[in-house]
Amino acid sequence: MPELPEVESLRRILAHSIVGRTIVGASVADPRLRRAVAADLATSIAGGAITGVQRRAKYLLIELHDERLLMVHLGMSGSLTHRHAALDAAGFDPRHDHVSFRLDDGSALVFNDPRRFGLMKLIARAELAAIAELAAIGPEPFAREFDAAYLWKVTRGRATAIKNLLMDQRTVAGVGNIYASEILFRARVRPTRRAGKVTRAELARIATITRQVLREAIGGGGTTFRSYRDSRGQPGRYAKRLQVYDREGQPCGACGAAIRAVVVGQRSSFFCPKCQK
DNA sequence: AAACATTCCTGCACGC
DNA sequence: TGCGTGCAGGAATGTT
């Protein structure tokens, strides 16, 4: 489910709700995620005081007082909800609540992931840069270095579709299937265009618009297409503002032509055949 | 019942 | 030949 805006929305909420709390205990009901949750996670994390919540690409990094970080990826269907015990025997999902952290105020932080494509592990801050999942990830879209010149450099000579490259985390961090279609629509570039053939002016638009779309989506609390919920169980409000994603056959808001769907790199993609070249 | 918000791995083709 | 890189396709899995 989550791309950068969803993870960032989650981060902002958690930064208010769990920083200052201490993890007093944890339990792993099912360790079988994308990679198995370490057997000692529950015992190792107990006593950890939460000092901050950061994000890198689509990874959430929960900082502990002892220079360790709990690294969480939500995969396709994961969620991290902050539950207040009194409210909530009802919200318990025995099938997919895989990992729970008990906090010192009686609340719980629960990782739920039906498809189990997610990831959860405890790492030392010092090894952050060397973590395999993060090492090859490209610049954050809001970083200075992500600009037209950078995109020019990484797209030249590349035969793959521009949408594939935009979704490749090595190119830029955090863009996934929904926002890639939205960005290319606003930049007026077809998702199928060979990356090496995209012009300098178009790349400049893509860089600017990537930031714009992601910023707006964060402002809307992210997009709920099917199942995304934030840590309070709320859906994102940005879905109603999507202009092409999942809108095959509907009129383009700019020109009225019917939105088309194509498969690019095995992912469904949407575009306006008239506005996007 | 086909499709799905992600990532990782494999195998093949190509160039030096 | 051998090696590195780019690219396509498949797999992991449960839900709607």
GROMACS .gro file of C-alpha atoms (C1' of nucleotides) in nm:
model
  309
    1MET     CA    1   0.000   0.000   0.000
    2PRO     CA    2   0.231   0.268   0.104
    3GLU     CA    3   0.441   0.499  -0.099
    4LEU     CA    4   0.633   0.793   0.040
    5PRO     CA    5   0.327   1.009   0.125
    6GLU     CA    6   0.161   0.732   0.323
    7VAL     CA    7   0.475   0.652   0.519
    8GLU     CA    8   0.544   1.022   0.579
    9SER     CA    9   0.188   1.077   0.700
   10LEU     CA   10   0.227   0.785   0.935
   11ARG     CA   11   0.561   0.921   1.056
   12ARG     CA   12   0.415   1.260   1.138
   13ILE     CA   13   0.135   1.115   1.344
   14LEU     CA   14   0.363   0.875   1.530
   15ALA     CA   15   0.611   1.156   1.598
   16HIS     CA   16   0.337   1.309   1.814
   17SER     CA   17   0.184   0.996   1.959
   18ILE     CA   18   0.470   0.765   2.050
   19VAL     CA   19   0.783   0.977   2.098
   20GLY     CA   20   0.861   0.989   2.469
   21ARG     CA   21   0.700   0.651   2.531
   22THR     CA   22   0.899   0.344   2.629
   23ILE     CA   23   0.848   0.001   2.480
   24VAL     CA   24   0.796  -0.221   2.781
   25GLY     CA   25   0.749  -0.545   2.595
   26ALA     CA   26   0.679  -0.697   2.258
   27SER     CA   27   0.538  -1.012   2.111
   28VAL     CA   28   0.582  -1.169   1.772
   29ALA     CA   29   0.282  -1.376   1.674
   30ASP     CA   30   0.409  -1.455   1.325
   31PRO     CA   31   0.768  -1.381   1.221
   32ARG     CA   32   0.714  -1.478   0.857
   33LEU     CA   33   0.742  -1.146   0.675
   34ARG     CA   34   0.941  -1.076   0.358
   35ARG     CA   35   1.239  -1.174   0.569
   36ALA     CA   36   1.174  -1.347   0.900
   37VAL     CA   37   1.156  -1.118   1.202
   38ALA     CA   38   1.464  -1.186   1.417
   39ALA     CA   39   1.394  -1.435   1.692
   40ASP     CA   40   1.529  -1.200   1.959
   41LEU     CA   41   1.341  -0.887   1.849
   42ALA     CA   42   1.089  -0.898   2.131
   43THR     CA   43   1.340  -0.945   2.412
   44SER     CA   44   1.596  -0.716   2.255
   45ILE     CA   45   1.364  -0.417   2.218
   46ALA     CA   46   1.211  -0.427   2.565
   47GLY     CA   47   1.304  -0.119   2.767
   48GLY     CA   48   1.367   0.092   2.459
   49ALA     CA   49   1.260   0.454   2.496
   50ILE     CA   50   1.133   0.609   2.172
   51THR     CA   51   1.318   0.930   2.097
   52GLY     CA   52   1.205   1.004   1.741
   53VAL     CA   53   1.046   0.875   1.424
   54GLN     CA   54   1.223   0.920   1.092
   55ARG     CA   55   1.161   0.811   0.736
   56ARG     CA   56   1.392   0.710   0.453
   57ALA     CA   57   1.223   0.628   0.121
   58LYS     CA   58   0.930   0.404   0.217
   59TYR     CA   59   1.099   0.285   0.536
   60LEU     CA   60   0.988   0.408   0.876
   61LEU     CA   61   1.268   0.434   1.131
   62ILE     CA   62   1.166   0.443   1.496
   63GLU     CA   63   1.456   0.578   1.699
   64LEU     CA   64   1.538   0.437   2.039
   65HIS     CA   65   1.741   0.601   2.316
   66ASP     CA   66   2.025   0.353   2.285
   67GLU     CA   67   2.126   0.440   1.927
   68ARG     CA   68   1.922   0.162   1.777
   69LEU     CA   69   1.641   0.197   1.524
   70LEU     CA   70   1.337  -0.015   1.458
   71MET     CA   71   1.315  -0.029   1.081
   72VAL     CA   72   0.970  -0.097   0.936
   73HIS     CA   73   0.852  -0.143   0.577
   74LEU     CA   74   0.483  -0.189   0.512
   75GLY     CA   75   0.513  -0.387   0.187
   76MET     CA   76   0.188  -0.398  -0.005
   77SER     CA   77  -0.063  -0.445   0.271
   78GLY     CA   78   0.103  -0.352   0.599
   79SER     CA   79  -0.015  -0.106   0.861
   80LEU     CA   80   0.113   0.015   1.195
   81THR     CA   81  -0.161   0.117   1.432
   82HIS     CA   82  -0.140   0.278   1.770
   83ARG     CA   83  -0.411   0.127   1.984
   84HIS     CA   84  -0.530   0.236   2.323
   85ALA     CA   85  -0.612  -0.074   2.517
   86ALA     CA   86  -0.927   0.057   2.675
   87LEU     CA   87  -1.083   0.126   2.339
   88ASP     CA   88  -0.984  -0.172   2.168
   89ALA     CA   89  -1.033  -0.542   2.217
   90ALA     CA   90  -1.256  -0.501   1.913
   91GLY     CA   91  -0.983  -0.396   1.674
   92PHE     CA   92  -0.777  -0.708   1.733
   93ASP     CA   93  -0.708  -0.908   1.415
   94PRO     CA   94  -0.573  -1.247   1.515
   95ARG     CA   95  -0.495  -1.349   1.160
   96HIS     CA   96  -0.273  -1.057   1.061
   97ASP     CA   97  -0.157  -0.878   1.376
   98HIS     CA   98   0.194  -1.017   1.349
   99VAL     CA   99   0.396  -0.802   1.590
  100SER     CA  100   0.281  -0.596   1.890
  101PHE     CA  101   0.474  -0.353   2.105
  102ARG     CA  102   0.338  -0.262   2.447
  103LEU     CA  103   0.411   0.094   2.553
  104ASP     CA  104   0.447   0.230   2.905
  105ASP     CA  105   0.117   0.418   2.896
  106GLY     CA  106  -0.078   0.100   2.833
  107SER     CA  107  -0.118   0.158   2.461
  108ALA     CA  108   0.015  -0.073   2.191
  109LEU     CA  109   0.178  -0.031   1.853
  110VAL     CA  110   0.065  -0.314   1.628
  111PHE     CA  111   0.207  -0.427   1.295
  112ASN     CA  112  -0.060  -0.586   1.080
  113ASP     CA  113   0.016  -0.720   0.733
  114PRO     CA  114  -0.212  -0.966   0.552
  115ARG     CA  115   0.021  -1.036   0.261
  116ARG     CA  116   0.336  -1.035   0.477
  117PHE     CA  117   0.550  -0.853   0.221
  118GLY     CA  118   0.657  -0.614   0.495
  119LEU     CA  119   0.978  -0.602   0.693
  120MET     CA  120   1.068  -0.528   1.051
  121LYS     CA  121   1.411  -0.529   1.209
  122LEU     CA  122   1.617  -0.367   1.477
  123ILE     CA  123   1.945  -0.211   1.370
  124ALA     CA  124   2.221   0.000   1.519
  125ARG     CA  125   2.226   0.361   1.403
  126ALA     CA  126   2.593   0.323   1.314
  127GLU     CA  127   2.516   0.057   1.055
  128LEU     CA  128   2.228   0.250   0.899
  129ALA     CA  129   2.412   0.342   0.581
  130ALA     CA  130   2.532  -0.014   0.534
  131ILE     CA  131   2.191  -0.177   0.566
  132ALA     CA  132   2.135  -0.362   0.240
  133GLU     CA  133   1.778  -0.238   0.196
  134LEU     CA  134   1.887   0.125   0.222
  135ALA     CA  135   2.234   0.127   0.073
  136ALA     CA  136   2.131   0.150  -0.293
  137ILE     CA  137   1.838   0.388  -0.251
  138GLY     CA  138   1.858   0.712  -0.445
  139PRO     CA  139   1.804   1.069  -0.327
  140GLU     CA  140   1.495   1.176  -0.140
  141PRO     CA  141   1.271   1.367  -0.382
  142PHE     CA  142   1.288   1.678  -0.161
  143ALA     CA  143   1.667   1.677  -0.159
  144ARG     CA  144   1.853   1.943  -0.359
  145GLU     CA  145   2.034   1.687  -0.566
  146PHE     CA  146   1.711   1.554  -0.716
  147ASP     CA  147   1.677   1.789  -1.011
  148ALA     CA  148   1.672   1.799  -1.391
  149ALA     CA  149   2.048   1.754  -1.419
  150TYR     CA  150   2.037   1.447  -1.198
  151LEU     CA  151   1.752   1.292  -1.395
  152TRP     CA  152   1.934   1.370  -1.717
  153LYS     CA  153   2.240   1.186  -1.591
  154VAL     CA  154   2.051   0.874  -1.479
  155THR     CA  155   1.820   0.846  -1.780
  156ARG     CA  156   2.067   0.888  -2.068
  157GLY     CA  157   2.106   0.574  -2.271
  158ARG     CA  158   1.837   0.393  -2.078
  159ALA     CA  159   1.592   0.191  -2.284
  160THR     CA  160   1.346   0.111  -2.007
  161ALA     CA  161   1.021   0.305  -1.975
  162ILE     CA  162   1.041   0.631  -1.783
  163LYS     CA  163   0.777   0.506  -1.541
  164ASN     CA  164   0.993   0.206  -1.451
  165LEU     CA  165   1.285   0.432  -1.381
  166LEU     CA  166   1.076   0.670  -1.171
  167MET     CA  167   0.954   0.379  -0.960
  168ASP     CA  168   1.303   0.236  -0.924
  169GLN     CA  169   1.409   0.327  -0.570
  170ARG     CA  170   1.765   0.370  -0.690
  171THR     CA  171   1.653   0.662  -0.908
  172VAL     CA  172   1.454   0.848  -0.645
  173ALA     CA  173   1.325   0.737  -0.307
  174GLY     CA  174   0.958   0.678  -0.240
  175VAL     CA  175   0.771   0.691  -0.571
  176GLY     CA  176   0.547   0.388  -0.628
  177ASN     CA  177   0.283   0.281  -0.874
  178ILE     CA  178   0.007   0.529  -0.795
  179TYR     CA  179   0.217   0.845  -0.778
  180ALA     CA  180   0.428   0.750  -1.081
  181SER     CA  181   0.115   0.767  -1.298
  182GLU     CA  182   0.005   1.094  -1.138
  183ILE     CA  183   0.347   1.257  -1.177
  184LEU     CA  184   0.379   1.161  -1.543
  185PHE     CA  185   0.029   1.286  -1.616
  186ARG     CA  186   0.104   1.629  -1.478
  187ALA     CA  187   0.443   1.633  -1.648
  188ARG     CA  188   0.266   1.540  -1.975
  189VAL     CA  189   0.499   1.246  -2.045
  190ARG     CA  190   0.367   0.901  -2.138
  191PRO     CA  191   0.460   0.628  -1.892
  192THR     CA  192   0.583   0.411  -2.180
  193ARG     CA  193   0.836   0.660  -2.315
  194ARG     CA  194   1.191   0.526  -2.321
  195ALA     CA  195   1.373   0.702  -2.039
  196GLY     CA  196   1.666   0.792  -2.262
  197LYS     CA  197   1.433   0.976  -2.500
  198VAL     CA  198   1.275   1.205  -2.243
  199THR     CA  199   1.388   1.562  -2.306
  200ARG     CA  200   1.568   1.791  -2.068
  201ALA     CA  201   1.260   2.014  -2.039
  202GLU     CA  202   1.039   1.717  -1.960
  203LEU     CA  203   1.283   1.593  -1.696
  204ALA     CA  204   1.279   1.936  -1.538
  205ARG     CA  205   0.900   1.914  -1.516
  206ILE     CA  206   0.920   1.562  -1.374
  207ALA     CA  207   1.159   1.672  -1.097
  208THR     CA  208   0.945   1.969  -0.997
  209ILE     CA  209   0.617   1.785  -1.025
  210THR     CA  210   0.740   1.483  -0.830
  211ARG     CA  211   0.792   1.709  -0.532
  212GLN     CA  212   0.464   1.887  -0.592
  213VAL     CA  213   0.252   1.570  -0.613
  214LEU     CA  214   0.419   1.407  -0.314
  215ARG     CA  215   0.385   1.723  -0.106
  216GLU     CA  216   0.017   1.752  -0.188
  217ALA     CA  217  -0.041   1.385  -0.114
  218ILE     CA  218   0.131   1.419   0.223
  219GLY     CA  219  -0.094   1.716   0.290
  220GLY     CA  220  -0.392   1.494   0.216
  221GLY     CA  221  -0.272   1.228   0.455
  222GLY     CA  222  -0.181   0.994   0.167
  223THR     CA  223  -0.394   0.786  -0.065
  224THR     CA  224  -0.620   0.502   0.036
  225PHE     CA  225  -0.680   0.285  -0.268
  226ARG     CA  226  -0.789  -0.026  -0.086
  227SER     CA  227  -0.655  -0.079   0.257
  228TYR     CA  228  -0.416   0.192   0.368
  229ARG     CA  229  -0.490   0.331   0.712
  230ASP     CA  230  -0.280   0.560   0.926
  231SER     CA  231  -0.183   0.477   1.283
  232ARG     CA  232  -0.522   0.595   1.407
  233GLY     CA  233  -0.706   0.378   1.156
  234GLN     CA  234  -0.797   0.670   0.931
  235PRO     CA  235  -0.784   0.642   0.549
  236GLY     CA  236  -0.588   0.893   0.341
  237ARG     CA  237  -0.784   1.173   0.177
  238TYR     CA  238  -0.581   1.206  -0.141
  239ALA     CA  239  -0.758   0.931  -0.340
  240LYS     CA  240  -1.028   1.174  -0.453
  241ARG     CA  241  -0.762   1.400  -0.597
  242LEU     CA  242  -0.598   1.137  -0.816
  243GLN     CA  243  -0.628   1.247  -1.177
  244VAL     CA  244  -0.550   0.928  -1.370
  245TYR     CA  245  -0.477   0.635  -1.141
  246ASP     CA  246  -0.755   0.374  -1.160
  247ARG     CA  247  -0.957   0.605  -1.386
  248GLU     CA  248  -0.954   0.410  -1.711
  249GLY     CA  249  -1.226   0.534  -1.946
  250GLN     CA  250  -1.303   0.844  -1.744
  251PRO     CA  251  -1.250   1.187  -1.901
  252CYS     CA  252  -0.917   1.362  -1.853
  253GLY     CA  253  -0.966   1.665  -1.631
  254ALA     CA  254  -0.756   1.876  -1.865
  255CYS     CA  255  -0.883   1.783  -2.212
  256GLY     CA  256  -1.173   1.542  -2.175
  257ALA     CA  257  -1.015   1.251  -2.363
  258ALA     CA  258  -1.073   0.906  -2.213
  259ILE     CA  259  -0.799   0.796  -1.973
  260ARG     CA  260  -0.623   0.484  -2.093
  261ALA     CA  261  -0.464   0.194  -1.904
  262VAL     CA  262  -0.147   0.013  -2.009
  263VAL     CA  263   0.081  -0.233  -1.841
  264VAL     CA  264   0.437  -0.109  -1.795
  265GLY     CA  265   0.686  -0.334  -1.622
  266GLN     CA  266   0.399  -0.558  -1.510
  267ARG     CA  267   0.231  -0.271  -1.326
  268SER     CA  268  -0.092  -0.111  -1.435
  269SER     CA  269  -0.040   0.243  -1.549
  270PHE     CA  270  -0.279   0.518  -1.649
  271PHE     CA  271  -0.240   0.813  -1.883
  272CYS     CA  272  -0.420   1.063  -2.101
  273PRO     CA  273  -0.350   0.978  -2.466
  274LYS     CA  274  -0.398   1.340  -2.570
  275CYS     CA  275  -0.213   1.532  -2.297
  276GLN     CA  276   0.083   1.297  -2.257
  277LYS     CA  277   0.339   1.258  -2.533
  278DA     C1'  278  -1.165  -1.410  -1.034
  279DA     C1'  279  -0.831  -1.099  -1.202
  280DA     C1'  280  -0.583  -0.759  -0.995
  281DC     C1'  281  -0.310  -0.562  -0.638
  282DA     C1'  282  -0.020   0.027  -0.272
  283DT     C1'  283   0.647  -0.364  -0.307
  284DT     C1'  284   1.073  -0.570  -0.340
  285DC     C1'  285   1.400  -0.931  -0.452
  286DC     C1'  286   1.593  -1.277  -0.742
  287DT     C1'  287   1.683  -1.517  -1.176
  288DG     C1'  288   1.821  -1.570  -1.646
  289DC     C1'  289   1.931  -1.390  -2.082
  290DA     C1'  290   2.151  -1.062  -2.404
  291DC     C1'  291   2.492  -0.756  -2.499
  292DG     C1'  292   2.936  -0.495  -2.485
  293DC     C1'  293   3.412  -0.459  -2.365
  294DT     C1'  294   3.630  -1.621  -2.234
  295DG     C1'  295   3.472  -1.385  -1.845
  296DC     C1'  296   3.263  -1.013  -1.620
  297DG     C1'  297   2.951  -0.635  -1.550
  298DT     C1'  298   2.521  -0.413  -1.663
  299DG     C1'  299   2.052  -0.360  -1.823
  300DC     C1'  300   1.615  -0.542  -1.872
  301DA     C1'  301   1.211  -0.855  -1.841
  302DG     C1'  302   0.967  -1.174  -1.589
  303DG     C1'  303   0.844  -1.430  -1.190
  304DA     C1'  304   0.780  -1.509  -0.702
  305DA     C1'  305   0.653  -1.410  -0.230
  306DT     C1'  306   0.096  -1.393  -0.041
  307DG     C1'  307  -0.413  -1.305   0.099
  308DT     C1'  308  -0.802  -1.020  -0.010
  309DT     C1'  309  -1.163  -0.825  -0.269
   0.00000   0.00000   0.00000
